[in-house]
mmCIF file of C-alpha atoms in Angstrom:
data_model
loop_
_atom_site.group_PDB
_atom_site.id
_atom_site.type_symbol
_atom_site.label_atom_id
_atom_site.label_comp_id
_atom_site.label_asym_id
_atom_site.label_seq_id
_atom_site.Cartn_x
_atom_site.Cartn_y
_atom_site.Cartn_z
ATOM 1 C CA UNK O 19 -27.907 56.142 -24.906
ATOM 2 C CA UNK O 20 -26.601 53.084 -26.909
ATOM 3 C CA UNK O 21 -29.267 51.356 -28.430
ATOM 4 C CA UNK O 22 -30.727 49.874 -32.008
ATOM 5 C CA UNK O 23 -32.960 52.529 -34.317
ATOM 6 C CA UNK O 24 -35.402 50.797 -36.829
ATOM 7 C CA UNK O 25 -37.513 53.342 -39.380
ATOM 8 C CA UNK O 26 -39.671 53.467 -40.127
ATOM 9 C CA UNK O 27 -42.049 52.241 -37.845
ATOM 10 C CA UNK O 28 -45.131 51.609 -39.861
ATOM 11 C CA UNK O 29 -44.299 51.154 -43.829
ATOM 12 C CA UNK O 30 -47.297 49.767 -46.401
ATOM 13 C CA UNK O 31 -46.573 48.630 -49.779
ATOM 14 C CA UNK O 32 -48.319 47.903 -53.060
ATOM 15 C CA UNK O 33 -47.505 43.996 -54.061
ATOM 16 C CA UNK O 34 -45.050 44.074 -56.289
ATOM 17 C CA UNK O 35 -42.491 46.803 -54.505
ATOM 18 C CA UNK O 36 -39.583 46.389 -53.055
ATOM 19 C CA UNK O 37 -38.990 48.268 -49.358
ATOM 20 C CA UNK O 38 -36.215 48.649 -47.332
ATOM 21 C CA UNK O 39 -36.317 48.571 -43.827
ATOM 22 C CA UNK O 40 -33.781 50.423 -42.148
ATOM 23 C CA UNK O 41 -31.866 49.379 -38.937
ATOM 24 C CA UNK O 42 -28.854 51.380 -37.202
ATOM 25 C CA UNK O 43 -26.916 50.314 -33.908
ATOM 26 C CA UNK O 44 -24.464 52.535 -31.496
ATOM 27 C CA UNK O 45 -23.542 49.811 -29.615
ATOM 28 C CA UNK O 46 -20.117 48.883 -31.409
ATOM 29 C CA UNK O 47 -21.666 45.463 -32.002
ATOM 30 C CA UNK O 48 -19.929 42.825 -34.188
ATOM 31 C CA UNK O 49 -22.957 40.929 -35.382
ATOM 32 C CA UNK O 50 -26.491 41.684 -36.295
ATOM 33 C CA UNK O 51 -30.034 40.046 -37.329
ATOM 34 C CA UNK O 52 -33.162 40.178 -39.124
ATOM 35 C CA UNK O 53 -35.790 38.886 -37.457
ATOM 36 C CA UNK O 54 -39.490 38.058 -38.856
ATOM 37 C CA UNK O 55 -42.319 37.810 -36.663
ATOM 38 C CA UNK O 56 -46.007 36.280 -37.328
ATOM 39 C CA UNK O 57 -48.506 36.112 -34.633
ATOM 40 C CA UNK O 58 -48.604 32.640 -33.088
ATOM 41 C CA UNK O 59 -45.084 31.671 -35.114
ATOM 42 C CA UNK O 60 -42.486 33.758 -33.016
ATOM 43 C CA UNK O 61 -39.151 34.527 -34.545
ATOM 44 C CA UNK O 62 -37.722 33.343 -37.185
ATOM 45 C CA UNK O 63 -34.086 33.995 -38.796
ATOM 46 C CA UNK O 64 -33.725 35.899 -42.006
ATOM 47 C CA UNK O 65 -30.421 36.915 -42.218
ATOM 48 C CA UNK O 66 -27.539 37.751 -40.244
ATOM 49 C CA UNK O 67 -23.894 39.207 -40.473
ATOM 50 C CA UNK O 68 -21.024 38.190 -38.060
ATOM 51 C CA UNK O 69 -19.084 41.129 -39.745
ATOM 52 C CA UNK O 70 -18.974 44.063 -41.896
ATOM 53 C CA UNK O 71 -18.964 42.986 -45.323
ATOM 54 C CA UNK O 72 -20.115 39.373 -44.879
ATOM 55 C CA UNK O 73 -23.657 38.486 -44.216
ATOM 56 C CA UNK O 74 -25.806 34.630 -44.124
ATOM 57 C CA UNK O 75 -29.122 33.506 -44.850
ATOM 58 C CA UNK O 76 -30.728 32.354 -41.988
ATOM 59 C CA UNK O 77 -33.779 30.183 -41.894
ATOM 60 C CA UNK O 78 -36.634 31.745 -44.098
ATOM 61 C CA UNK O 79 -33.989 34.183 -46.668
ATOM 62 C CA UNK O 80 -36.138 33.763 -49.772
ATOM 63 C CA UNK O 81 -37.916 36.894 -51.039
ATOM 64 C CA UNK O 82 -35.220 38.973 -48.867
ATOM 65 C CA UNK O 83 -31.759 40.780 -49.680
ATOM 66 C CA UNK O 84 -29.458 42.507 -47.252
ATOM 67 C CA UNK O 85 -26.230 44.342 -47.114
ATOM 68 C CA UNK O 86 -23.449 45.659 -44.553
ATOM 69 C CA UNK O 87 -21.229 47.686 -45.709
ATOM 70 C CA UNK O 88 -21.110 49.646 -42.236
ATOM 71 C CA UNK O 89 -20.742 48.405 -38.896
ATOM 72 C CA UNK O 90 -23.345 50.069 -37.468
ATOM 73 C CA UNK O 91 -25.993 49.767 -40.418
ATOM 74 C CA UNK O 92 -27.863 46.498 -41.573
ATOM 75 C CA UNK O 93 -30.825 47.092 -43.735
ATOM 76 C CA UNK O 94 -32.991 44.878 -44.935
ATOM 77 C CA UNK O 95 -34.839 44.708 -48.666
ATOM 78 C CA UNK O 96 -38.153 42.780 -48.847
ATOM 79 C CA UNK O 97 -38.803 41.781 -52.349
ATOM 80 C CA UNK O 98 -41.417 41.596 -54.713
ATOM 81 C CA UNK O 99 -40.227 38.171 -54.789
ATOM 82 C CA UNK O 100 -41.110 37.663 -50.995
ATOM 83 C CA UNK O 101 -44.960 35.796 -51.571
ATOM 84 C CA UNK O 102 -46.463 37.053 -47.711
ATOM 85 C CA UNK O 103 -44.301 40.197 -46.814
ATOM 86 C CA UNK O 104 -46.712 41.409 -44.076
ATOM 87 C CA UNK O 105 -44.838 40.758 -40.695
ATOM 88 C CA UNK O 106 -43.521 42.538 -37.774
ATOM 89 C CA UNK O 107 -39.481 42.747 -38.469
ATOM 90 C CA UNK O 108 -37.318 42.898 -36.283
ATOM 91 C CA UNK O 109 -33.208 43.648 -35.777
ATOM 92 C CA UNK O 110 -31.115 42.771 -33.536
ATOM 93 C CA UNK O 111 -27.393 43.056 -32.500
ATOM 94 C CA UNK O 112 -25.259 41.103 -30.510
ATOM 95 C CA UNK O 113 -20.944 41.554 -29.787
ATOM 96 C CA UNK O 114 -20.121 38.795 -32.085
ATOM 97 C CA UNK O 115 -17.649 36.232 -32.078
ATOM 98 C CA UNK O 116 -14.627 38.285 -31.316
ATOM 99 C CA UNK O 117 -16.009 39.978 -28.283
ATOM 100 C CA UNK O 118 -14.109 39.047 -25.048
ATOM 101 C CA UNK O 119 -16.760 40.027 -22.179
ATOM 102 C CA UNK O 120 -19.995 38.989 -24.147
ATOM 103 C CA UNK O 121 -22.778 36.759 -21.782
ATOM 104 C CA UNK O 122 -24.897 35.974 -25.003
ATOM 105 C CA UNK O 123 -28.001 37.652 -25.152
ATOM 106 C CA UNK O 124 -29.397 39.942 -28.522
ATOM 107 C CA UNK O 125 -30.012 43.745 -28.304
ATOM 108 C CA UNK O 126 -33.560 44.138 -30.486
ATOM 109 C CA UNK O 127 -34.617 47.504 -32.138
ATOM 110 C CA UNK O 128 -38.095 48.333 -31.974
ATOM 111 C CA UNK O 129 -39.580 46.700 -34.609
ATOM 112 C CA UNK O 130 -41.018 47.746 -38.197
ATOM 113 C CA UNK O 131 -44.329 46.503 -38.939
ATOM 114 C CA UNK O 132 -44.955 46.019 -43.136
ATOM 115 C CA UNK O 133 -48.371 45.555 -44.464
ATOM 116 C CA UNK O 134 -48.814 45.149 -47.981
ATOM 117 C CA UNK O 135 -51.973 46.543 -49.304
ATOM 118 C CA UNK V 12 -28.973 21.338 -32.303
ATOM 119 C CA UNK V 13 -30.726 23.567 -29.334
ATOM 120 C CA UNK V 14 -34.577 23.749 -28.874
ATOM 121 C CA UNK V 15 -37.086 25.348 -26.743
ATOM 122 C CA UNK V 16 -40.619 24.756 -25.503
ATOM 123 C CA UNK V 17 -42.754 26.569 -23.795
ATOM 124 C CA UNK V 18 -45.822 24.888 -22.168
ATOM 125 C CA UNK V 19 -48.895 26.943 -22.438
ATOM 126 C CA UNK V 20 -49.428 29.824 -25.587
ATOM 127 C CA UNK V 21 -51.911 31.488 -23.228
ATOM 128 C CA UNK V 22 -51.641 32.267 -19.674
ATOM 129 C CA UNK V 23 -53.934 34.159 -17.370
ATOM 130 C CA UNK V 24 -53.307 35.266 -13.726
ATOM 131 C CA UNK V 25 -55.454 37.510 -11.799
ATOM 132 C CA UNK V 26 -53.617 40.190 -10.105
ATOM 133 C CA UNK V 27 -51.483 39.702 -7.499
ATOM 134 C CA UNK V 28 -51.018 36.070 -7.723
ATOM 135 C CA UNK V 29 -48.246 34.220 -8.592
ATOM 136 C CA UNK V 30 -46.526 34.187 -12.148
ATOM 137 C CA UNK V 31 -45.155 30.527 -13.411
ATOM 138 C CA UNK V 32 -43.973 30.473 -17.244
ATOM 139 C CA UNK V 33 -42.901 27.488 -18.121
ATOM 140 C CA UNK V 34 -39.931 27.000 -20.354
ATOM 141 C CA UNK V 35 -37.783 23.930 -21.099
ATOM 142 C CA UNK V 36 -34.822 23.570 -23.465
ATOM 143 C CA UNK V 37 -32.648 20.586 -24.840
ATOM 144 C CA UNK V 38 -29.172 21.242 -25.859
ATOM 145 C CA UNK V 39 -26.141 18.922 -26.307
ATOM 146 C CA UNK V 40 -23.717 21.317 -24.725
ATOM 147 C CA UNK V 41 -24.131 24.020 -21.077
ATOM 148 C CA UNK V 42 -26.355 26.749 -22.211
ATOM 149 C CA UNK V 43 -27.183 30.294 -22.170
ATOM 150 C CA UNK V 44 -30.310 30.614 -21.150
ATOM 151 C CA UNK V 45 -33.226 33.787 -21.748
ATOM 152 C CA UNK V 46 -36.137 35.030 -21.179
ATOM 153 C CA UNK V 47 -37.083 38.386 -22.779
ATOM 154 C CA UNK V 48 -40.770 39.994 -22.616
ATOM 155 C CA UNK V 49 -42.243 41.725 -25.824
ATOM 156 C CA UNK V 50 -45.272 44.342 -25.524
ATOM 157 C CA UNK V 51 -47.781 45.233 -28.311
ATOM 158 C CA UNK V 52 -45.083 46.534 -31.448
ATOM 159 C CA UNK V 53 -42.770 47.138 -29.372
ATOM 160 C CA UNK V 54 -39.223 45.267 -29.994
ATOM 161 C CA UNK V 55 -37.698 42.189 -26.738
ATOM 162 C CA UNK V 56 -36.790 43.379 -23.924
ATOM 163 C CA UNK V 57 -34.388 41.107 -21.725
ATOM 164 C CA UNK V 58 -35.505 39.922 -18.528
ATOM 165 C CA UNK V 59 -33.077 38.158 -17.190
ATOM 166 C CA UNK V 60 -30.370 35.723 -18.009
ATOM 167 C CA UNK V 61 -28.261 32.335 -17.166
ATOM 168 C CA UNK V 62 -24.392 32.099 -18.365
ATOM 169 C CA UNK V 63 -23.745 29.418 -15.822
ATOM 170 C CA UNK V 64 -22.977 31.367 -12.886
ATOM 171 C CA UNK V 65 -25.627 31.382 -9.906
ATOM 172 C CA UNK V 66 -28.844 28.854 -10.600
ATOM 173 C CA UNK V 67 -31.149 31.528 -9.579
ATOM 174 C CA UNK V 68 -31.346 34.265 -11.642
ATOM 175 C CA UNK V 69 -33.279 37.823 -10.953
ATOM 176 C CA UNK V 70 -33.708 39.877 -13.611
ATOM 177 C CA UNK V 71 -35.771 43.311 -14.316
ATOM 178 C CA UNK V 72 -39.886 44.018 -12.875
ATOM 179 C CA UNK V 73 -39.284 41.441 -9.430
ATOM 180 C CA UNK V 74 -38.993 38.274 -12.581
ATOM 181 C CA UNK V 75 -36.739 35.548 -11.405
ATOM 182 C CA UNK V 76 -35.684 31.989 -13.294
ATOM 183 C CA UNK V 77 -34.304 29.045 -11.930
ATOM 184 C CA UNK V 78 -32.140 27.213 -13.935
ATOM 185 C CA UNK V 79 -32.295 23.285 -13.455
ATOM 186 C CA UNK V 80 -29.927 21.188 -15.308
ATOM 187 C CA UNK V 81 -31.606 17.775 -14.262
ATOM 188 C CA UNK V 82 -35.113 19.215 -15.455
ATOM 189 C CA UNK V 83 -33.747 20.854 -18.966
ATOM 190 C CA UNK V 84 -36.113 23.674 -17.437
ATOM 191 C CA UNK V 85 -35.625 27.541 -16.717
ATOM 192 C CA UNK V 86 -38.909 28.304 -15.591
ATOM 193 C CA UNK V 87 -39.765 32.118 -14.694
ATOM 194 C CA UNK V 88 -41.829 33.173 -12.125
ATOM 195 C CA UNK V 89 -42.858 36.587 -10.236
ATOM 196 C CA UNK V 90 -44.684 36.038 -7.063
ATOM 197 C CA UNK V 91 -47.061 39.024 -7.238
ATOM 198 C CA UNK V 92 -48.646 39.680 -10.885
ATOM 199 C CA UNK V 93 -49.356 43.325 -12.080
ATOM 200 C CA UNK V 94 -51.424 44.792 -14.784
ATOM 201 C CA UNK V 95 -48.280 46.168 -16.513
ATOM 202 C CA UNK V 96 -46.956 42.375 -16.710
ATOM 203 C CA UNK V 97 -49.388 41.378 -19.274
ATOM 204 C CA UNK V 98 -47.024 40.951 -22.151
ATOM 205 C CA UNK V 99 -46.046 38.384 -24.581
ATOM 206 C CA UNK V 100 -42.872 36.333 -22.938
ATOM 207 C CA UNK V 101 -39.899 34.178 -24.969
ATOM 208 C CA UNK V 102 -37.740 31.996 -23.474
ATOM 209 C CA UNK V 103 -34.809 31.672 -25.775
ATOM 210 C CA UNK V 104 -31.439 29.266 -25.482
ATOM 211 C CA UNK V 105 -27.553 29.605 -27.149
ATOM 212 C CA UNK V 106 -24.638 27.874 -26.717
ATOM 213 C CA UNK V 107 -22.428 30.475 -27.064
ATOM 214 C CA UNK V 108 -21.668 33.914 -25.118
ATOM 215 C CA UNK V 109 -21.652 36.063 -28.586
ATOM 216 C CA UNK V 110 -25.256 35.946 -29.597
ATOM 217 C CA UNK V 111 -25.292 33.348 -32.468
ATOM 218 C CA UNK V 112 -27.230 30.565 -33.152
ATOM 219 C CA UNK V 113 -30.060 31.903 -30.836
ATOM 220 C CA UNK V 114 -33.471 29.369 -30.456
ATOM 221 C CA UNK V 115 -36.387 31.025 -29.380
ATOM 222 C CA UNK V 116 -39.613 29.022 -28.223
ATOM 223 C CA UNK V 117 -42.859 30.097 -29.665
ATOM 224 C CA UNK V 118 -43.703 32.262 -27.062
ATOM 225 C CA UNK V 119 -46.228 32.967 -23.821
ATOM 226 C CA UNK V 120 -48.950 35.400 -23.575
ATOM 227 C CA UNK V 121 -49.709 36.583 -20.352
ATOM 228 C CA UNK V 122 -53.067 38.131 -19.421
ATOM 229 C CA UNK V 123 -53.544 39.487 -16.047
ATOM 230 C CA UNK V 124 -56.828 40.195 -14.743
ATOM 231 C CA UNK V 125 -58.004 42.874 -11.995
#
């Protein structure tokens, strides 16, 4: 089955660590997201990439760093830099721009939860 | 630039009665229109969907949304509530059929009660 894979699951982290939150889709999909979730806030933008090799900061990018090298792989580094890491992450793909049949919607992984200890 | 509210952070129905999430959206251009459901960690599911074919719109678990241009408003609804429909729900608007630029409103619990 096509789908999104995000490991791990469950990470914790000492402050001052970086992690990197892993996020793989079969589903030939142009474009893909990061995705941080608070309880009460909903989802907010971190980054997202139209296109292998190209990627843009979405709405709350400080503290974060990402890379996609890959079509199918997107992961995401949360930096010691990022003040309030703990959050429920997650990715997302979509076709992208150059896909002909695409009705709009986002495919989501799973979700990684991060708790910093 | 697209928005979306969603009346109420907290609904409760008891079982069996009727579900009504509210859900309206302003955008300058026609929009896509969502609503996906999201249960504890787990990732967003899709429900259902507008891309400005048919106003009515059924989508997965007996949900259905009507879109209504004059209203900004794609309210969802399920006539019958279950116990597995207590969820957290999103409505979510774009303006374009690739996936970008994608508004979600702050989101609707949903309790259901026996």
């Amino acid at each position: 089955d096509g789908g999104i894979t995000q490991s791990p699951k469950y990470l914790f982290r000492k402050e001052g660590q970086n992690v990197t939150l892993s996020c793989e889709q079969n589903l030939n999909h142009d474009a893909m997201y990061w995705y941080r979730q608070d309880p009460g806030q909903g989802l907010r933008l971190i980054y997202y990439s139209q296109i292998v090799n190209d990627f843009q900061k979405g709405d709350i990018a400080e503290g974060y760093s990402v890379s996609r090298e890959k079509k199918e792989s997107f992961p995401l580094t949360v930096t010691s830099a990022q003040k309030n890491p703990t959050a429920f992450y997650l990715c997302a793909s979509s076709i992208g721009w150059r896909g002909r049949r695409g009705t709009g919607e986002l495919f989501f992984g799973e979700g990684s939860r991060l708790t910093v200890l | 630039a697209q928005s979306v509210t969603q009346l109420g952070s907290h609904v409760s129905v008891s079982e069996g009665a009727l579900v009504l999430l509210r859900c309206n959206y302003s955008s300058s251009v026609p929009p896509y229109l969502f609503w996906y459901v999201q249960y504890p960690n787990q990732g967003l599911q899709l429900l259902l969907k507008y891309t400005s074919a048919a106003t009515l719109v059924k989508g997965i678990n007996g949900f259905e949304a009507e879109f209504k241009k004059s209203e900004t408003s794609f309210h969802l609804t399920k006539p019958s509530a279950h116990m597995s429909d207590a969820a957290e729900y999103f409505c979510a608007v774009t303006i374009n059929n690739y996936g970008q630029n994608f508004v979600f409103g702050p989101g609707t619990r949903l309790s259901v009660l026996p």
